[in-house]
């Protein structure tokens, strides 16, 4: 594959060109060579860009990404880098997942809610209840839908 311009790279990565410029400015992406004033990216940059973007989407900081990609001693393999970062970040990611699920359940409860005010759907302890599904093997017990926010 030939070198990509910034628009082509952004399209392939599914992000905005401004994100690519930002990642360059903070040192996560190498400055690409230019031809006639245009940035020209080696297609291999796409893999690195996708790692950066995925990490940002789950709340990994720029500094942590920099460490993950480039900041470990030369003797550390990439898998060791991932293991070190994973041990630090997994608790944060798990907490984010739990908060997101709690919000999802609250929103799902709102779909079936007939209350005129959301405050009527949430008790004083911040718990929303959603009734169990009706019939079928996918029915869920109501207790499984009690979510603390």
Tab-separated table of N, CA and C in Angstrom, residues 23-118:
chain	number	residue	atom	x	y	z
A	23	UNK	N	-2.223	13.813	18.086
A	23	UNK	CA	-1.337	12.709	18.477
A	23	UNK	C	0.093	12.965	18.019
A	24	UNK	N	0.256	13.608	16.884
A	24	UNK	CA	1.597	13.998	16.436
A	24	UNK	C	2.183	15.038	17.385
A	25	UNK	N	1.372	16.037	17.743
A	25	UNK	CA	1.862	17.151	18.559
A	25	UNK	C	2.298	16.710	19.952
A	26	UNK	N	1.677	15.645	20.473
A	26	UNK	CA	2.048	15.175	21.818
A	26	UNK	C	3.043	14.016	21.759
A	27	UNK	N	3.498	13.688	20.546
A	27	UNK	CA	4.550	12.692	20.404
A	27	UNK	C	4.099	11.238	20.359
A	28	UNK	N	2.794	10.996	20.225
A	28	UNK	CA	2.331	9.605	20.134
A	28	UNK	C	2.506	9.038	18.727
A	29	UNK	N	2.457	9.910	17.748
A	29	UNK	CA	2.714	9.510	16.367
A	29	UNK	C	3.961	10.245	15.891
A	30	UNK	N	4.792	9.571	15.117
A	30	UNK	CA	5.968	10.262	14.582
A	30	UNK	C	5.546	11.297	13.548
A	31	UNK	N	6.320	12.349	13.462
A	31	UNK	CA	6.065	13.357	12.427
A	31	UNK	C	6.309	12.690	11.074
A	32	UNK	N	5.331	12.738	10.187
A	32	UNK	CA	5.505	12.075	8.893
A	32	UNK	C	6.325	12.933	7.928
A	33	UNK	N	6.949	12.280	6.967
A	33	UNK	CA	7.605	13.078	5.924
A	33	UNK	C	6.544	13.818	5.123
A	34	UNK	N	6.957	14.884	4.503
A	34	UNK	CA	6.031	15.672	3.687
A	34	UNK	C	6.498	15.665	2.237
A	35	UNK	N	5.503	15.605	1.363
A	35	UNK	CA	5.754	15.740	-0.066
A	35	UNK	C	4.876	16.865	-0.578
A	36	UNK	N	5.500	17.848	-1.149
A	36	UNK	CA	4.780	19.036	-1.642
A	36	UNK	C	3.936	19.656	-0.538
A	37	UNK	N	4.446	19.622	0.696
A	37	UNK	CA	3.752	20.220	1.825
A	37	UNK	C	2.702	19.333	2.477
A	38	UNK	N	2.438	18.163	1.915
A	38	UNK	CA	1.410	17.260	2.441
A	38	UNK	C	2.048	16.174	3.298
A	39	UNK	N	1.412	15.897	4.429
A	39	UNK	CA	1.861	14.780	5.258
A	39	UNK	C	1.642	13.486	4.482
A	40	UNK	N	2.609	12.593	4.530
A	40	UNK	CA	2.494	11.285	3.888
A	40	UNK	C	2.844	10.235	4.928
A	41	UNK	N	1.861	9.404	5.272
A	41	UNK	CA	2.014	8.414	6.334
A	41	UNK	C	2.267	7.032	5.763
A	42	UNK	N	3.192	6.340	6.389
A	42	UNK	CA	3.391	4.938	6.062
A	42	UNK	C	2.150	4.196	6.574
A	43	UNK	N	1.624	3.245	5.824
A	43	UNK	CA	0.419	2.524	6.265
A	43	UNK	C	0.576	1.818	7.617
A	44	UNK	N	1.808	1.516	8.017
A	44	UNK	CA	2.016	0.853	9.312
A	44	UNK	C	1.610	1.744	10.486
A	45	UNK	N	1.527	3.054	10.265
A	45	UNK	CA	1.105	3.985	11.317
A	45	UNK	C	-0.344	3.702	11.727
A	46	UNK	N	-1.118	3.123	10.838
A	46	UNK	CA	-2.525	2.831	11.125
A	46	UNK	C	-2.664	1.923	12.345
A	47	UNK	N	-1.839	0.903	12.463
A	47	UNK	CA	-1.906	0.006	13.624
A	47	UNK	C	-1.654	0.769	14.925
A	48	UNK	N	-0.625	1.587	14.924
A	48	UNK	CA	-0.298	2.374	16.117
A	48	UNK	C	-1.437	3.336	16.444
A	49	UNK	N	-1.979	3.963	15.425
A	49	UNK	CA	-3.073	4.903	15.604
A	49	UNK	C	-4.302	4.217	16.184
A	50	UNK	N	-4.601	3.018	15.738
A	50	UNK	CA	-5.755	2.297	16.265
A	50	UNK	C	-5.550	1.917	17.732
A	51	UNK	N	-4.329	1.571	18.116
A	51	UNK	CA	-4.033	1.289	19.526
A	51	UNK	C	-4.234	2.560	20.354
A	52	UNK	N	-3.707	3.666	19.866
A	52	UNK	CA	-3.846	4.950	20.577
A	52	UNK	C	-5.319	5.302	20.739
A	53	UNK	N	-6.064	5.214	19.661
A	53	UNK	CA	-7.481	5.597	19.695
A	53	UNK	C	-8.278	4.680	20.640
A	54	UNK	N	-8.042	3.396	20.565
A	54	UNK	CA	-8.752	2.458	21.448
A	54	UNK	C	-8.417	2.740	22.911
A	55	UNK	N	-7.159	3.019	23.188
A	55	UNK	CA	-6.757	3.322	24.562
A	55	UNK	C	-7.420	4.597	25.060
A	56	UNK	N	-7.480	5.618	24.222
A	56	UNK	CA	-8.127	6.872	24.610
A	56	UNK	C	-9.614	6.666	24.870
A	57	UNK	N	-10.244	5.825	24.067
A	57	UNK	CA	-11.687	5.584	24.208
A	57	UNK	C	-12.035	4.993	25.570
A	58	UNK	N	-11.116	4.264	26.189
A	58	UNK	CA	-11.398	3.663	27.487
A	58	UNK	C	-10.735	4.422	28.633
A	59	UNK	N	-10.266	5.636	28.336
A	59	UNK	CA	-9.798	6.503	29.400
A	59	UNK	C	-8.332	6.402	29.759
A	60	UNK	N	-7.539	5.781	28.921
A	60	UNK	CA	-6.111	5.731	29.199
A	60	UNK	C	-5.516	7.075	28.799
A	61	UNK	N	-4.718	7.638	29.675
A	61	UNK	CA	-4.190	8.986	29.449
A	61	UNK	C	-3.116	8.994	28.366
A	62	UNK	N	-2.848	10.177	27.861
A	62	UNK	CA	-1.792	10.358	26.867
A	62	UNK	C	-0.457	9.882	27.442
A	63	UNK	N	-0.173	10.265	28.677
A	63	UNK	CA	1.095	9.864	29.303
A	63	UNK	C	1.188	8.338	29.417
A	64	UNK	N	0.096	7.697	29.785
A	64	UNK	CA	0.104	6.239	29.894
A	64	UNK	C	0.287	5.578	28.530
A	65	UNK	N	-0.331	6.144	27.506
A	65	UNK	CA	-0.167	5.596	26.160
A	65	UNK	C	1.283	5.765	25.709
A	66	UNK	N	1.847	6.916	25.996
A	66	UNK	CA	3.245	7.161	25.633
A	66	UNK	C	4.144	6.125	26.311
A	67	UNK	N	3.876	5.869	27.585
A	67	UNK	CA	4.649	4.865	28.311
A	67	UNK	C	4.442	3.489	27.696
A	68	UNK	N	3.215	3.169	27.409
A	68	UNK	CA	2.903	1.869	26.822
A	68	UNK	C	3.639	1.662	25.504
A	69	UNK	N	3.611	2.663	24.654
A	69	UNK	CA	4.189	2.514	23.321
A	69	UNK	C	5.701	2.685	23.282
A	70	UNK	N	6.215	3.607	24.090
A	70	UNK	CA	7.628	3.963	23.935
A	70	UNK	C	8.402	4.101	25.235
A	71	UNK	N	7.746	4.054	26.362
A	71	UNK	CA	8.408	4.468	27.591
A	71	UNK	C	8.958	3.392	28.486
A	72	UNK	N	9.028	2.177	28.031
A	72	UNK	CA	9.576	1.121	28.865
A	72	UNK	C	11.027	0.866	28.488
A	73	UNK	N	11.790	0.308	29.397
A	73	UNK	CA	13.176	-0.026	29.062
A	73	UNK	C	13.222	-0.926	27.829
A	74	UNK	N	14.290	-0.786	27.062
A	74	UNK	CA	14.422	-1.525	25.804
A	74	UNK	C	14.300	-3.027	25.995
A	75	UNK	N	14.660	-3.551	27.140
A	75	UNK	CA	14.587	-4.994	27.386
A	75	UNK	C	13.173	-5.518	27.607
A	76	UNK	N	12.221	-4.634	27.918
A	76	UNK	CA	10.847	-5.068	28.158
A	76	UNK	C	10.147	-5.350	26.834
A	77	UNK	N	9.543	-6.514	26.751
A	77	UNK	CA	8.799	-6.843	25.543
A	77	UNK	C	7.460	-6.107	25.553
A	78	UNK	N	6.843	-5.952	24.380
A	78	UNK	CA	5.515	-5.302	24.357
A	78	UNK	C	4.506	-6.002	25.266
A	79	UNK	N	4.557	-7.323	25.363
A	79	UNK	CA	3.595	-8.011	26.233
A	79	UNK	C	3.808	-7.625	27.694
A	80	UNK	N	5.052	-7.426	28.107
A	80	UNK	CA	5.321	-6.979	29.485
A	80	UNK	C	4.772	-5.573	29.700
A	81	UNK	N	4.883	-4.726	28.673
A	81	UNK	CA	4.330	-3.377	28.768
A	81	UNK	C	2.830	-3.448	28.999
A	82	UNK	N	2.155	-4.267	28.200
A	82	UNK	CA	0.706	-4.404	28.338
A	82	UNK	C	0.352	-4.945	29.711
A	83	UNK	N	1.112	-5.902	30.207
A	83	UNK	CA	0.812	-6.485	31.515
A	83	UNK	C	0.932	-5.452	32.625
A	84	UNK	N	1.973	-4.642	32.573
A	84	UNK	CA	2.153	-3.607	33.597
A	84	UNK	C	1.005	-2.599	33.567
A	85	UNK	N	0.672	-2.153	32.369
A	85	UNK	CA	-0.414	-1.183	32.242
A	85	UNK	C	-1.745	-1.808	32.629
A	86	UNK	N	-1.972	-3.037	32.215
A	86	UNK	CA	-3.238	-3.718	32.513
A	86	UNK	C	-3.451	-3.843	34.014
A	87	UNK	N	-2.422	-4.171	34.739
A	87	UNK	CA	-2.562	-4.320	36.198
A	87	UNK	C	-2.965	-3.006	36.850
A	88	UNK	N	-2.481	-1.903	36.287
A	88	UNK	CA	-2.845	-0.595	36.844
A	88	UNK	C	-4.219	-0.140	36.386
A	89	UNK	N	-4.585	-0.432	35.133
A	89	UNK	CA	-5.795	0.130	34.555
A	89	UNK	C	-7.044	-0.729	34.713
A	90	UNK	N	-6.912	-2.031	34.889
A	90	UNK	CA	-8.102	-2.889	34.962
A	90	UNK	C	-9.093	-2.469	36.041
A	91	UNK	N	-8.655	-2.124	37.244
A	91	UNK	CA	-9.648	-1.671	38.239
A	91	UNK	C	-10.420	-0.428	37.788
A	92	UNK	N	-9.738	0.504	37.146
A	92	UNK	CA	-10.427	1.707	36.637
A	92	UNK	C	-11.428	1.338	35.557
A	93	UNK	N	-11.021	0.471	34.638
A	93	UNK	CA	-11.914	0.055	33.555
A	93	UNK	C	-13.121	-0.692	34.106
A	94	UNK	N	-12.893	-1.543	35.095
A	94	UNK	CA	-14.006	-2.281	35.695
A	94	UNK	C	-15.000	-1.322	36.351
A	95	UNK	N	-14.506	-0.295	37.029
A	95	UNK	CA	-15.389	0.701	37.641
A	95	UNK	C	-16.176	1.455	36.570
A	96	UNK	N	-15.534	1.788	35.460
A	96	UNK	CA	-16.220	2.464	34.356
A	96	UNK	C	-17.315	1.573	33.784
A	97	UNK	N	-17.014	0.304	33.612
A	97	UNK	CA	-18.008	-0.645	33.103
A	97	UNK	C	-19.203	-0.719	34.049
A	98	UNK	N	-18.954	-0.793	35.340
A	98	UNK	CA	-20.044	-0.890	36.307
A	98	UNK	C	-20.912	0.359	36.294
A	99	UNK	N	-20.291	1.537	36.214
A	99	UNK	CA	-21.076	2.782	36.150
A	99	UNK	C	-21.892	2.840	34.865
A	100	UNK	N	-21.299	2.392	33.775
A	100	UNK	CA	-22.006	2.396	32.498
A	100	UNK	C	-23.181	1.432	32.525
A	101	UNK	N	-22.986	0.259	33.099
A	101	UNK	CA	-24.089	-0.710	33.208
A	101	UNK	C	-25.205	-0.174	34.092
A	102	UNK	N	-24.844	0.490	35.166
A	102	UNK	CA	-25.865	1.062	36.046
A	102	UNK	C	-26.708	2.089	35.283
A	103	UNK	N	-26.046	2.925	34.513
A	103	UNK	CA	-26.771	3.918	33.714
A	103	UNK	C	-27.627	3.236	32.654
A	104	UNK	N	-27.106	2.197	32.017
A	104	UNK	CA	-27.859	1.442	31.010
A	104	UNK	C	-29.139	0.873	31.625
A	105	UNK	N	-29.012	0.269	32.803
A	105	UNK	CA	-30.191	-0.317	33.445
A	105	UNK	C	-31.204	0.761	33.825
A	106	UNK	N	-30.717	1.915	34.264
A	106	UNK	CA	-31.629	3.008	34.602
A	106	UNK	C	-32.368	3.477	33.349
A	107	UNK	N	-31.649	3.610	32.256
A	107	UNK	CA	-32.279	4.035	31.000
A	107	UNK	C	-33.280	2.991	30.524
A	108	UNK	N	-32.910	1.713	30.630
A	108	UNK	CA	-33.844	0.651	30.238
A	108	UNK	C	-35.089	0.673	31.119
A	109	UNK	N	-34.901	0.954	32.403
A	109	UNK	CA	-36.049	1.042	33.302
A	109	UNK	C	-36.969	2.183	32.871
A	110	UNK	N	-36.370	3.272	32.385
A	110	UNK	CA	-37.148	4.408	31.942
A	110	UNK	C	-38.015	4.099	30.732
A	111	UNK	N	-37.615	3.131	29.929
A	111	UNK	CA	-38.407	2.755	28.762
A	111	UNK	C	-39.773	2.229	29.183
A	112	UNK	N	-39.812	1.507	30.291
A	112	UNK	CA	-41.062	0.919	30.762
A	112	UNK	C	-41.747	1.759	31.837
A	113	UNK	N	-41.153	2.885	32.163
A	113	UNK	CA	-41.658	3.718	33.257
A	113	UNK	C	-42.866	4.536	32.809
A	114	UNK	N	-43.867	4.599	33.686
A	114	UNK	CA	-45.044	5.417	33.437
A	114	UNK	C	-45.089	6.623	34.373
A	115	UNK	N	-44.054	6.803	35.178
A	115	UNK	CA	-44.017	7.895	36.151
A	115	UNK	C	-43.899	9.243	35.437
A	116	UNK	N	-44.421	10.266	36.046
A	116	UNK	CA	-44.333	11.601	35.488
A	116	UNK	C	-43.022	12.291	35.814
A	117	UNK	N	-42.236	11.704	36.711
A	117	UNK	CA	-40.983	12.318	37.149
A	117	UNK	C	-39.988	11.210	37.449
A	118	UNK	N	-38.765	11.344	36.992
A	118	UNK	CA	-37.755	10.308	37.219
A	118	UNK	C	-37.516	10.080	38.704
